[in-house]
Coordinates of C-alpha atoms in Angstrom, one line a residue:
M22 CA -19.2 27.2 -41.0
W23 CA -21.2 27.9 -37.9
R24 CA -22.8 24.5 -38.1
G25 CA -19.4 22.9 -38.0
L26 CA -18.4 25.1 -35.0
W27 CA -21.5 24.1 -33.1
T28 CA -20.8 20.4 -33.8
L29 CA -17.2 20.8 -32.5
A30 CA -18.5 22.7 -29.5
A31 CA -20.9 20.0 -28.7
Q32 CA -18.1 17.4 -29.0
A33 CA -15.9 19.5 -26.7
A34 CA -18.7 19.8 -24.1
R35 CA -19.0 16.0 -24.0
G36 CA -15.2 15.7 -23.8
P37 CA -12.8 13.9 -26.1
R38 CA -14.3 10.7 -27.4
R39 CA -11.4 8.5 -26.6
L40 CA -11.4 9.7 -23.0
C41 CA -15.0 8.7 -22.5
T42 CA -14.5 5.1 -23.3
R43 CA -15.1 3.1 -20.1
R44 CA -12.6 0.4 -19.4
S45 CA -13.6 -2.7 -17.5
S46 CA -12.4 -2.7 -13.9
G47 CA -10.6 -5.9 -14.6
P48 CA -11.2 -9.4 -16.0
P49 CA -13.8 -11.6 -14.4
A50 CA -12.8 -14.1 -11.7
P51 CA -12.0 -17.6 -12.9
G52 CA -15.1 -19.6 -13.4
S53 CA -17.3 -16.6 -12.6
G54 CA -20.4 -18.3 -13.9
A55 CA -20.4 -20.8 -11.0
T56 CA -21.5 -20.2 -7.4
I57 CA -18.7 -20.7 -5.0
F58 CA -18.6 -21.7 -1.4
A59 CA -15.8 -21.9 1.3
L60 CA -15.1 -21.7 5.0
S61 CA -14.3 -18.1 5.7
S62 CA -13.3 -18.3 9.3
G63 CA -10.2 -20.0 10.6
Q64 CA -9.5 -23.7 10.6
G65 CA -9.8 -25.9 13.7
R66 CA -12.3 -26.1 16.6
C67 CA -14.0 -22.8 17.5
G68 CA -17.3 -21.5 18.9
I69 CA -18.6 -20.2 15.5
A70 CA -17.5 -21.0 12.0
V71 CA -18.6 -18.9 9.0
I72 CA -19.3 -20.6 5.6
R73 CA -20.3 -18.4 2.8
T74 CA -21.4 -18.6 -0.8
S75 CA -21.4 -16.2 -3.8
G76 CA -23.2 -16.5 -7.1
S77 CA -26.5 -16.8 -8.7
A78 CA -27.3 -20.2 -7.1
S79 CA -26.8 -18.9 -3.5
G80 CA -30.5 -18.4 -2.8
H81 CA -31.2 -21.9 -4.3
A82 CA -28.6 -23.5 -2.0
L83 CA -30.1 -21.8 1.0
R84 CA -33.5 -23.0 0.2
I85 CA -32.4 -26.5 -0.3
L86 CA -30.4 -26.7 3.0
T87 CA -33.2 -25.0 5.0
A88 CA -36.3 -26.6 3.2
P89 CA -39.2 -26.1 3.5
R90 CA -38.5 -22.6 4.8
D91 CA -38.4 -19.6 2.4
L92 CA -35.5 -17.2 2.1
P93 CA -35.1 -15.0 5.2
P94 CA -35.4 -11.2 5.0
A95 CA -32.4 -9.7 3.3
R96 CA -29.5 -8.7 5.7
H97 CA -31.4 -10.0 8.7
A98 CA -30.0 -12.8 10.9
S99 CA -32.3 -15.8 11.1
V100 CA -32.1 -19.2 12.9
R101 CA -32.5 -22.1 10.6
L102 CA -32.1 -25.9 10.8
L103 CA -29.7 -27.0 8.2
R104 CA -30.3 -30.5 6.6
D105 CA -28.3 -32.6 4.2
P106 CA -30.2 -32.3 0.9
R107 CA -29.3 -35.9 0.0
S108 CA -30.4 -37.7 3.2
G109 CA -32.5 -35.1 5.0
E110 CA -30.4 -35.6 8.1
P111 CA -30.0 -32.5 10.4
L112 CA -26.6 -31.0 10.2
D113 CA -26.8 -28.1 12.6
R114 CA -29.0 -25.3 13.9
A115 CA -27.3 -22.3 12.4
L116 CA -27.7 -18.5 12.0
V117 CA -28.1 -17.7 8.3
L118 CA -27.8 -14.3 6.5
W119 CA -29.1 -13.6 3.0
F120 CA -27.4 -10.8 1.0
P121 CA -29.1 -10.5 -2.5
G122 CA -26.8 -8.7 -5.0
P123 CA -25.6 -6.2 -5.7
Q124 CA -25.8 -5.1 -2.0
S125 CA -23.2 -7.6 -1.0
F126 CA -19.4 -7.9 -0.5
T127 CA -18.9 -9.5 -4.0
G128 CA -21.8 -7.8 -5.7
E129 CA -23.5 -11.2 -6.3
D130 CA -26.1 -13.1 -4.3
C131 CA -24.3 -14.2 -1.1
V132 CA -25.3 -16.4 1.9
E133 CA -23.5 -16.8 5.2
F134 CA -24.0 -19.8 7.4
H135 CA -22.8 -19.2 11.0
V136 CA -22.6 -22.7 12.3
H137 CA -21.1 -24.3 15.4
G138 CA -17.3 -24.6 14.8
G139 CA -16.7 -28.3 15.4
P140 CA -14.9 -30.1 12.5
A141 CA -17.8 -32.6 11.9
V142 CA -20.3 -29.7 11.6
V143 CA -18.2 -27.7 9.2
S144 CA -17.3 -30.8 7.1
G145 CA -21.0 -31.8 6.9
V146 CA -22.2 -28.4 5.8
L147 CA -19.4 -28.1 3.2
Q148 CA -20.2 -31.5 1.8
A149 CA -23.9 -30.6 1.6
L150 CA -23.1 -27.4 -0.3
G151 CA -20.9 -29.4 -2.7
S152 CA -23.8 -31.6 -3.5
V153 CA -26.0 -28.7 -4.8
P154 CA -25.9 -28.4 -8.5
G155 CA -24.0 -25.3 -9.7
L156 CA -21.8 -24.9 -6.7
R157 CA -18.2 -25.5 -6.4
P158 CA -15.4 -24.8 -3.8
A159 CA -13.9 -21.4 -4.0
E160 CA -10.3 -20.8 -5.0
A161 CA -7.9 -18.7 -2.9
G162 CA -9.0 -15.0 -3.0
E163 CA -11.9 -15.6 -5.3
F164 CA -14.5 -13.8 -3.2
T165 CA -12.4 -10.7 -3.2
R166 CA -11.6 -11.1 -6.8
R167 CA -15.3 -11.2 -7.7
A168 CA -15.7 -8.0 -5.5
F169 CA -13.0 -6.4 -7.6
A170 CA -14.5 -7.6 -10.9
N171 CA -17.9 -6.3 -9.9
G172 CA -16.6 -2.8 -8.9
K173 CA -17.0 -3.2 -5.2
L174 CA -13.3 -2.7 -4.5
N175 CA -10.5 -1.2 -6.6
L176 CA -7.1 -2.8 -6.7
T177 CA -5.5 -0.6 -4.0
E178 CA -8.4 -1.5 -1.7
V179 CA -7.9 -5.1 -2.4
E180 CA -4.4 -4.8 -1.5
G181 CA -5.4 -3.0 1.7
L182 CA -7.7 -5.8 2.5
A183 CA -4.8 -8.3 2.1
D184 CA -2.5 -6.3 4.2
L185 CA -5.2 -5.9 6.9
I186 CA -5.6 -9.7 7.1
H187 CA -1.8 -10.1 7.4
A188 CA -1.3 -7.1 9.7
E189 CA 0.7 -8.1 12.9
T190 CA 1.4 -4.6 14.4
E191 CA -0.7 -1.6 15.3
A192 CA 1.0 0.6 12.6
Q193 CA 0.4 -2.1 9.9
R194 CA -3.3 -2.3 10.9
R195 CA -3.8 1.4 10.7
Q196 CA -2.1 1.7 7.3
A197 CA -4.0 -1.3 5.9
L198 CA -7.3 0.1 7.1
R199 CA -6.6 3.5 5.5
Q200 CA -5.8 1.8 2.2
L201 CA -8.9 -0.4 2.5
D202 CA -11.0 2.7 3.1
G203 CA -9.8 3.9 -0.3
E204 CA -7.5 6.8 0.6
L205 CA -4.8 5.9 -1.9
G206 CA -7.4 5.2 -4.6
H207 CA -9.1 8.5 -4.0
L208 CA -5.8 10.3 -4.3
C209 CA -5.0 8.6 -7.6
R210 CA -8.5 9.3 -9.0
G211 CA -8.1 13.0 -8.1
W212 CA -4.7 13.0 -9.9
A213 CA -6.3 11.2 -13.0
E214 CA -9.1 13.8 -13.1
T215 CA -6.5 16.5 -13.2
L216 CA -4.9 14.8 -16.2
T217 CA -8.2 14.2 -17.9
K218 CA -9.0 17.9 -17.7
A219 CA -5.7 18.9 -19.1
L220 CA -6.0 16.3 -21.9
A221 CA -9.4 17.4 -22.8
H222 CA -8.2 21.0 -23.2
V223 CA -5.2 19.9 -25.4
E224 CA -7.3 17.7 -27.6
A225 CA -10.0 20.3 -28.0
Y226 CA -7.2 22.8 -29.0
I227 CA -5.9 20.3 -31.5
D228 CA -9.4 19.8 -33.0
F229 CA -10.0 23.5 -33.2
G230 CA -6.6 24.3 -34.7
E231 CA -7.1 21.8 -37.5
D232 CA -10.5 23.1 -38.5
D233 CA -10.3 24.1 -42.2
N234 CA -13.6 26.0 -42.1
L235 CA -12.5 28.8 -39.8
E236 CA -12.8 32.2 -41.5
E237 CA -9.7 34.4 -41.6
G238 CA -9.4 36.7 -38.6
V239 CA -11.5 34.6 -36.3
L240 CA -8.5 33.8 -34.1
E241 CA -7.0 36.9 -32.7
Q242 CA -3.3 36.8 -32.0
G243 CA -1.7 38.0 -28.8
G244 CA -2.9 35.4 -26.4
S245 CA -0.9 34.2 -23.4
T246 CA 2.2 32.1 -23.8
C247 CA 1.7 28.4 -23.2
W248 CA 4.2 25.9 -21.9
W249 CA 5.2 24.7 -25.4
G250 CA 6.3 28.3 -26.3
R251 CA 3.4 29.1 -28.7
K252 CA 0.8 31.8 -28.4
T253 CA -2.6 30.8 -27.2
P254 CA -5.1 32.1 -29.6
R255 CA -7.6 34.5 -28.1
I256 CA -11.2 34.0 -29.5
S257 CA -13.6 36.8 -29.7
P258 CA -16.7 36.1 -27.7
Q259 CA -18.7 37.9 -30.4
R260 CA -17.5 35.5 -33.1
L261 CA -17.7 32.1 -31.3
P262 CA -20.1 30.6 -28.7
S263 CA -19.0 30.8 -25.1
L264 CA -19.2 27.0 -24.7
F265 CA -16.8 26.6 -27.5
L266 CA -14.5 29.2 -26.0
S267 CA -14.3 27.5 -22.6
A268 CA -13.8 24.1 -24.1
C269 CA -11.2 24.9 -26.7
L270 CA -8.7 27.1 -24.9
L271 CA -5.9 25.4 -23.0
S272 CA -6.6 26.6 -19.4
P273 CA -3.5 28.0 -17.6
T274 CA -5.1 26.6 -14.5
A275 CA -5.0 23.1 -15.9
D276 CA -1.3 23.5 -16.7
I277 CA -0.6 24.8 -13.2
E278 CA -2.4 21.8 -11.8
V279 CA -0.4 19.4 -13.9
R280 CA 2.8 21.0 -12.6
A281 CA 1.5 20.7 -9.0
L282 CA 0.7 17.0 -9.7
E283 CA 4.3 16.5 -10.8
V284 CA 5.5 17.9 -7.5
A285 CA 3.1 15.7 -5.5
L286 CA 4.2 12.6 -7.4
G287 CA 7.8 13.4 -6.7
A288 CA 7.1 13.7 -3.0
H289 CA 5.3 10.4 -2.8
L290 CA 8.0 8.6 -4.8
R291 CA 10.7 10.0 -2.4
D292 CA 8.6 8.6 0.4
A293 CA 7.9 5.2 -1.2
R294 CA 10.4 3.2 0.9
R295 CA 8.7 4.2 4.1
G296 CA 5.4 2.4 3.1
Q297 CA 7.3 -0.7 1.9
R298 CA 9.2 -0.8 5.2
L299 CA 5.9 -0.5 7.1
R300 CA 4.4 -3.4 5.3
S301 CA 7.5 -5.7 5.3
G302 CA 9.3 -4.5 8.4
A303 CA 12.2 -2.0 9.1
H304 CA 15.7 -3.5 9.6
V305 CA 17.1 -2.6 13.0
V306 CA 20.7 -3.7 13.7
V307 CA 22.2 -3.7 17.2
T308 CA 25.9 -3.1 17.1
G309 CA 28.8 -2.2 19.3
P310 CA 32.1 -3.5 20.8
P311 CA 32.2 -6.9 22.5
N312 CA 30.4 -7.1 25.9
A313 CA 28.5 -3.9 25.5
G314 CA 25.2 -5.8 26.2
K315 CA 23.9 -6.2 22.6
S316 CA 22.5 -9.7 23.1
S317 CA 20.9 -8.6 26.3
L318 CA 19.1 -5.8 24.6
V319 CA 17.9 -8.0 21.8
N320 CA 16.5 -10.5 24.3
L321 CA 14.9 -7.6 26.2
L322 CA 13.3 -6.1 23.1
S323 CA 12.1 -9.4 21.7
R324 CA 10.9 -10.7 25.0
K325 CA 12.5 -14.1 24.4
P326 CA 16.0 -15.6 24.6
V327 CA 17.1 -15.0 21.0
S328 CA 20.8 -14.7 21.8
I329 CA 23.2 -16.3 24.3
V330 CA 24.3 -13.9 27.0
S331 CA 27.7 -14.5 28.5
P332 CA 30.5 -12.4 30.1
E333 CA 32.9 -13.9 27.7
P334 CA 33.7 -11.4 24.9
G335 CA 32.8 -12.6 21.4
T336 CA 30.0 -14.9 22.3
T337 CA 27.9 -13.9 19.2
R338 CA 29.7 -15.0 16.1
D339 CA 27.0 -14.8 13.5
V340 CA 24.0 -12.5 12.7
L341 CA 20.9 -13.5 14.7
E342 CA 17.6 -12.1 13.4
T343 CA 14.2 -12.1 14.9
P344 CA 10.9 -10.3 13.8
V345 CA 9.6 -8.0 16.6
D346 CA 6.6 -5.8 17.2
L347 CA 8.6 -2.8 18.4
A348 CA 6.5 0.2 19.7
G349 CA 3.8 -0.8 17.3
F350 CA 6.0 -1.1 14.2
P351 CA 7.2 -4.2 12.4
V352 CA 10.9 -4.7 12.8
L353 CA 13.5 -7.3 11.8
L354 CA 15.9 -7.1 14.8
S355 CA 19.5 -8.2 14.2
D356 CA 22.1 -9.1 16.8
T357 CA 25.6 -8.9 15.5
A358 CA 29.1 -9.8 16.5
G359 CA 31.1 -7.3 18.6
L360 CA 33.3 -5.1 16.4
R361 CA 36.9 -5.5 17.2
E362 CA 40.2 -6.5 15.5
G363 CA 42.9 -9.0 16.2
V364 CA 40.7 -12.0 16.6
G365 CA 40.5 -15.6 15.2
P366 CA 39.2 -16.4 11.7
V367 CA 35.6 -17.4 12.8
E368 CA 35.1 -14.2 14.7
Q369 CA 36.6 -12.1 11.9
E370 CA 33.9 -13.6 9.6
G371 CA 31.3 -12.6 12.2
V372 CA 32.7 -9.0 12.3
R373 CA 32.6 -8.9 8.5
R374 CA 29.0 -10.0 8.5
A375 CA 28.1 -7.5 11.2
Q376 CA 29.6 -4.7 9.1
E377 CA 27.7 -5.9 6.1
R378 CA 24.4 -5.7 8.0
L379 CA 25.3 -2.2 9.2
E380 CA 25.2 -1.0 5.6
Q381 CA 21.8 -2.5 5.1
A382 CA 20.2 -1.2 8.3
D383 CA 17.4 1.3 8.4
L384 CA 18.1 2.1 12.0
I385 CA 21.2 1.3 14.0
L386 CA 21.1 0.8 17.8
A387 CA 24.7 1.6 18.7
M388 CA 25.6 0.2 22.1
L389 CA 28.5 1.1 24.5
D390 CA 29.3 0.0 28.0
A391 CA 28.6 3.2 30.0
S392 CA 31.2 2.1 32.6
D393 CA 34.0 1.6 30.0
L394 CA 33.7 4.6 27.7
A395 CA 37.5 5.4 27.8
S396 CA 38.5 2.0 26.4
P397 CA 40.1 1.8 23.0
S398 CA 37.3 -0.3 21.6
S399 CA 34.7 2.3 22.7
C400 CA 36.7 5.2 21.3
N401 CA 37.2 3.4 18.0
F402 CA 33.5 2.6 17.7
L403 CA 32.5 6.2 18.4
A404 CA 35.0 7.4 15.8
T405 CA 34.0 5.0 13.1
V406 CA 30.4 3.9 13.3
V407 CA 28.7 6.6 15.3
A408 CA 30.6 9.5 13.8
S409 CA 30.2 8.3 10.2
V410 CA 26.3 7.9 10.5
G411 CA 26.0 11.1 12.4
T412 CA 27.6 13.1 9.6
Q413 CA 24.9 12.1 7.1
S414 CA 22.3 14.7 6.3
P415 CA 19.1 14.0 8.2
S416 CA 16.5 12.7 5.9
D417 CA 13.9 9.9 5.7
S418 CA 16.0 7.9 3.2
S419 CA 19.3 8.0 5.1
Q420 CA 20.3 5.7 7.9
R421 CA 19.3 6.7 11.5
L422 CA 21.2 5.9 14.7
L423 CA 20.4 5.8 18.4
L424 CA 23.3 5.7 20.8
V425 CA 22.6 3.7 23.9
L426 CA 24.8 3.5 26.9
N427 CA 24.2 0.2 28.7
K428 CA 25.0 -0.9 32.2
S429 CA 23.9 2.4 33.8
D430 CA 23.4 0.4 37.0
L431 CA 27.2 0.4 37.3
L432 CA 27.5 4.2 37.2
S433 CA 27.9 6.6 40.0
P434 CA 25.1 9.1 40.6
E435 CA 27.2 11.7 38.7
G436 CA 26.7 9.7 35.5
P437 CA 29.3 8.4 33.0
G438 CA 33.0 9.0 34.0
P439 CA 35.7 10.6 32.0
G440 CA 35.7 9.7 28.3
P441 CA 35.3 11.1 24.8
D442 CA 32.7 13.7 24.0
L443 CA 29.5 11.9 23.4
P444 CA 26.7 12.8 21.0
P445 CA 23.1 12.7 22.2
H446 CA 22.5 9.3 23.9
L447 CA 20.2 7.3 26.1
L448 CA 21.1 5.6 29.4
L449 CA 19.9 2.0 29.9
S450 CA 20.3 -1.0 32.2
C451 CA 19.4 -4.3 30.5
L452 CA 19.8 -5.9 33.9
T453 CA 17.3 -3.7 35.9
G454 CA 15.2 -2.4 32.9
E455 CA 15.8 1.2 34.0
G456 CA 15.7 3.5 30.9
L457 CA 13.7 1.0 28.8
D458 CA 10.6 3.2 28.5
G459 CA 12.7 6.1 27.3
L460 CA 14.4 3.9 24.7
L461 CA 11.0 2.5 23.4
E462 CA 9.7 6.0 23.0
A463 CA 12.8 7.1 21.1
L464 CA 12.5 4.0 19.0
R465 CA 8.8 4.8 18.3
K466 CA 9.8 8.3 17.0
E467 CA 12.7 6.9 14.9
L468 CA 10.6 4.1 13.4
A469 CA 7.8 6.6 12.6
A470 CA 10.3 8.5 10.6
V471 CA 11.6 5.4 8.9
C472 CA 8.3 3.7 8.2
G473 CA 5.9 6.6 8.2
D474 CA 3.1 7.3 10.7
P475 CA -0.2 5.9 9.4
S476 CA -2.0 8.2 11.9
T477 CA -0.9 11.5 10.4
D478 CA 1.1 10.9 7.1
P479 CA -0.6 11.0 3.6
P480 CA -1.4 7.7 2.0
L481 CA 1.8 5.6 1.8
L482 CA 2.9 3.5 -1.2
T483 CA 3.2 0.0 0.3
R484 CA 4.0 -2.0 -2.8
A485 CA 6.6 -1.9 -5.6
R486 CA 3.6 -1.8 -8.1
H487 CA 2.5 1.5 -6.7
Q488 CA 6.0 3.0 -7.1
H489 CA 6.3 1.6 -10.7
H490 CA 3.1 3.3 -11.9
L491 CA 3.7 6.6 -10.1
Q492 CA 7.2 6.7 -11.6
G493 CA 5.8 5.9 -15.0
C494 CA 3.3 8.8 -14.6
L495 CA 6.0 11.2 -13.5
N496 CA 8.2 10.2 -16.5
A497 CA 5.3 10.8 -18.9
L498 CA 4.7 14.3 -17.4
G499 CA 8.4 15.0 -18.1
H500 CA 7.8 14.2 -21.7
Y501 CA 4.7 16.5 -21.6
K502 CA 6.8 19.5 -20.4
Q503 CA 9.5 18.9 -23.0
S504 CA 7.2 18.3 -26.0
K505 CA 6.9 21.0 -28.6
D506 CA 4.2 19.3 -30.5
L507 CA 0.6 19.3 -29.3
A508 CA -0.1 15.7 -30.4
L509 CA 2.9 14.4 -28.5
A510 CA 1.9 16.4 -25.5
A511 CA -1.6 14.8 -25.6
E512 CA -0.1 11.4 -25.9
A513 CA 2.2 12.0 -22.9
L514 CA -0.8 13.1 -20.8
R515 CA -2.7 10.0 -22.0
V516 CA 0.2 7.7 -20.9
A517 CA 0.4 9.5 -17.6
R518 CA -3.3 9.0 -17.0
G519 CA -3.1 5.4 -18.0
H520 CA -0.5 4.6 -15.3
L521 CA -2.8 6.1 -12.6
T522 CA -5.7 4.1 -14.0
R523 CA -3.8 0.9 -13.9
L524 CA -2.7 1.6 -10.3
T525 CA -6.3 1.4 -9.1
G526 CA -7.1 -1.6 -11.3
G527 CA -8.3 -0.3 -14.6
G528 CA -7.0 -2.2 -17.6
G529 CA -5.0 -4.6 -15.3
T530 CA -3.6 -7.7 -16.9
E531 CA -4.5 -11.3 -15.8
E532 CA -0.9 -11.9 -14.7
I533 CA -0.8 -8.9 -12.3
L534 CA -4.2 -9.9 -10.8
D535 CA -3.0 -13.4 -10.3
I536 CA 0.0 -12.2 -8.3
I537 CA -2.1 -9.9 -6.2
F538 CA -4.9 -12.4 -5.4
R539 CA -2.7 -15.5 -4.8
D540 CA -1.7 -14.3 -1.3
F541 CA -5.4 -14.4 -0.1
C542 CA -6.6 -17.4 1.8
V543 CA -9.5 -19.6 0.6
G544 CA -12.8 -18.0 1.7
K545 CA -11.7 -14.4 1.3

């Protein structure tokens, strides 16, 4: 009997066997046996163009193009004369770098050719590389895909790299760089370790409980109550090895950590829309009565003539949209028709579209003419749009609103004249620009709440794929809490852990990888 217990203790010390099976980090890149090459810098004339290779034939290609010179020292820049291997004709005097694997971006042997950026030079070097046996042009994203397949990047880091390449604003750059640095991946791996620990305890308990060789009385009753409503058996240290004791008991700490993980997952899922807005852009809608200065504000914020500005009411009939870098955040800025009644059919359609966009807005810039606050159109706008949004409970998921009183240059020094009671507002003159700095600062604070602040917030979920796997993990933990059977509880933990593993790239399918890598450019 003791031999059987020691065997089980040894198994528990090693951990459950099915948990120790390592999964591949992902399928290999297409045609991974070949050495690939591509122009990695931008197209067109430039001072320096970077051409790189990856694969086992990289060193051979470097020797052929720089013959009769040997390979340069690893990771040291060297000047070499590049020659066409077919004709021996000089192509360029270039800076070359040799990165033997696995200490390279892809984990394979890599070479970088820093050549002069003229089209003829670049074309000549690419054709020369194409003539080397075993080399072929790279597909879009293939360098990064090989880095992923060789364990140099996990999937969230790959997505961070793609976002960094496409970042257009300061906030996008900060968020992408944090994800490329692995913050989201580290967070998910920590969560997965928590589930692994809990699963190891549950499975060890199952193995111990099913042991037919246990003598009667070895398990003392009266242990602490577990989450499934049963009594945890208390094992006498005199009867069982301490290693077996620590491995087989379901730790209350592990269960507490699982509950804490459930809370953390819920918080991140509630915050998921912010990361997606940061990546794709928040929707900011400028609205108000006719002639409040909406089109002037859109032109001022976008720094270009997006909308026609005219003293004639109802000039804007349709929704005009423009992407804008607003206070460092990506924004889709919409100019809408003035809200009023009793107009023609064309303007009525514009008003209908304006109201439709209001419902989709993340942030509403509500504009009024500061010199005409007592007019029926201003009072109606305050009572309908401003009041309705203002009554919503303040949260990151609800719409947000900034009230802007334009044409402050027409006001007397005492401020706005008699009119309805106003909620908190900002004064602005689109004509003189007075008050613009205050508006931009207010917009920065509102957009940080809408999109998240990459400087201070925890790692954000920037893609629907992240949200899907975290929601799946949270659902599985719900089954774990409700399960009355240990085997079902273990399976729920295994499913939850699987979602976290797939989020960082473990066990990813070829179709998912194709979707992620197709947005990369050739040469990255």
